[in-house]
Amino acid sequence: MEANINMDESLIKNSSQEQFNEDVVVASKDVPVIVDFWAPWCGPCKQLGPALEKCVHEAGGKVRMVKINVDENQILAQQLRIQSIPTVYAFKDGQPVDGFMGSLPESQLKAFIDKLTEGVVMEGALNEKEVMAEAEAMLVEAPEEAANLFSQILAQNDDHPEALGGFVRALIKLEDFDQAEGILTTITEELANHQALVAAANSLKLAREATQLGGDLAGIKAKLDQDPHDHQARFDYATALLGAGQHEQAVEELLVIVRADRAWNEDGARKRLVELFESFGPQDPVTIKGRAKLGSIMFA
């Protein structure tokens, strides 16, 4: 999935001669600042600018970028002896420490930033494992907050499979099926084959099935009541319960099938339970209880 690069004022901003000291010199005492001197008529500037912005975003807050239009800030350009554009200066601890002129390929831009940010620990940096754990814990009761946390990780790495899968599952919890499907249909094949995204895709399939059947919960239950040994009717009832938000009862109905006939529909009830547990997430109480009950049946 391609990164969605926007002008994030916390990382990248336009500045001027009047704001240069505050935006660059003072700011560089906290985190390194790259200054891009450019002009609207400059062809190479149009290539360098977006590439440099992309690299700054990928650095995840370890470096900031300030853009100076030399046509609008000619005195500043003269003071800094800017002879041609694009010119890039790097400031650290209030002083210029590196720079280059002309456009560079992305690999060299990354190397330039890596050198500048070596040893830099950004303030408020995400602890990925902690954020992932918190997001997973929130997925059950607070999917909107969970989506927020997953998106914070994706802002630093938009190809993070576990965070992307979690974000999709949060969208499903919020019943935003179209956006969830939109993400799943635009990711790379490599990402799509990752277990986290396979589970998310299964969750979406289940959610759509459940929504379709959920509207006829009473009718499906009536059919099951006529013949409690009709495993297909019970399977459909479990799916309808899922659509009605009755997750624990859905699991219980599937467990009834597994107890009665493990081989029914080519192990269909057990497979559906596994899909549900992946969809609910490992920390969901329904998953924890359901897995324990399934295990006791399978190994009885």
GROMACS .gro file of N, CA and C in nm, residues 24-25 27-33 90-98:
model
   54
   24VAL      N    1   1.387   2.693   1.244
   24VAL     CA    2   1.504   2.612   1.208
   24VAL      C    3   1.608   2.609   1.320
   25VAL      N    4   1.663   2.725   1.353
   25VAL     CA    5   1.774   2.729   1.450
   25VAL      C    6   1.730   2.679   1.587
   27ALA      N    7   1.440   2.522   1.667
   27ALA     CA    8   1.379   2.389   1.658
   27ALA      C    9   1.483   2.279   1.647
   28SER      N   10   1.597   2.309   1.582
   28SER     CA   11   1.699   2.205   1.561
   28SER      C   12   1.771   2.167   1.690
   29LYS      N   13   1.747   2.243   1.796
   29LYS     CA   14   1.806   2.206   1.926
   29LYS      C   15   1.730   2.088   1.989
   30ASP      N   16   1.607   2.066   1.940
   30ASP     CA   17   1.528   1.952   1.988
   30ASP      C   18   1.537   1.833   1.893
   31VAL      N   19   1.531   1.860   1.764
   31VAL     CA   20   1.534   1.753   1.663
   31VAL      C   21   1.597   1.812   1.536
   32PRO      N   22   1.677   1.735   1.462
   32PRO     CA   23   1.740   1.788   1.340
   32PRO      C   24   1.636   1.844   1.243
   33VAL      N   25   1.673   1.952   1.173
   33VAL     CA   26   1.584   2.017   1.078
   33VAL      C   27   1.652   2.024   0.942
   90ALA      N   28   2.117   2.102   0.645
   90ALA     CA   29   2.072   2.029   0.764
   90ALA      C   30   2.123   2.101   0.888
   91PHE      N   31   2.031   2.131   0.979
   91PHE     CA   32   2.066   2.198   1.105
   91PHE      C   33   2.048   2.101   1.221
   92LYS      N   34   2.144   2.108   1.314
   92LYS     CA   35   2.137   2.024   1.434
   92LYS      C   36   2.198   2.102   1.549
   93ASP      N   37   2.131   2.103   1.663
   93ASP     CA   38   2.179   2.178   1.780
   93ASP      C   39   2.204   2.324   1.748
   94GLY      N   40   2.119   2.381   1.661
   94GLY     CA   41   2.126   2.523   1.629
   94GLY      C   42   2.229   2.561   1.525
   95GLN      N   43   2.299   2.462   1.466
   95GLN     CA   44   2.405   2.491   1.369
   95GLN      C   45   2.386   2.411   1.241
   96PRO      N   46   2.428   2.469   1.124
   96PRO     CA   47   2.427   2.390   1.000
   96PRO      C   48   2.538   2.285   1.007
   97VAL      N   49   2.502   2.159   0.978
   97VAL     CA   50   2.600   2.050   0.992
   97VAL      C   51   2.622   1.973   0.863
   98ASP      N   52   2.534   1.990   0.764
   98ASP     CA   53   2.549   1.913   0.640
   98ASP      C   54   2.462   1.979   0.534
   0.00000   0.00000   0.00000
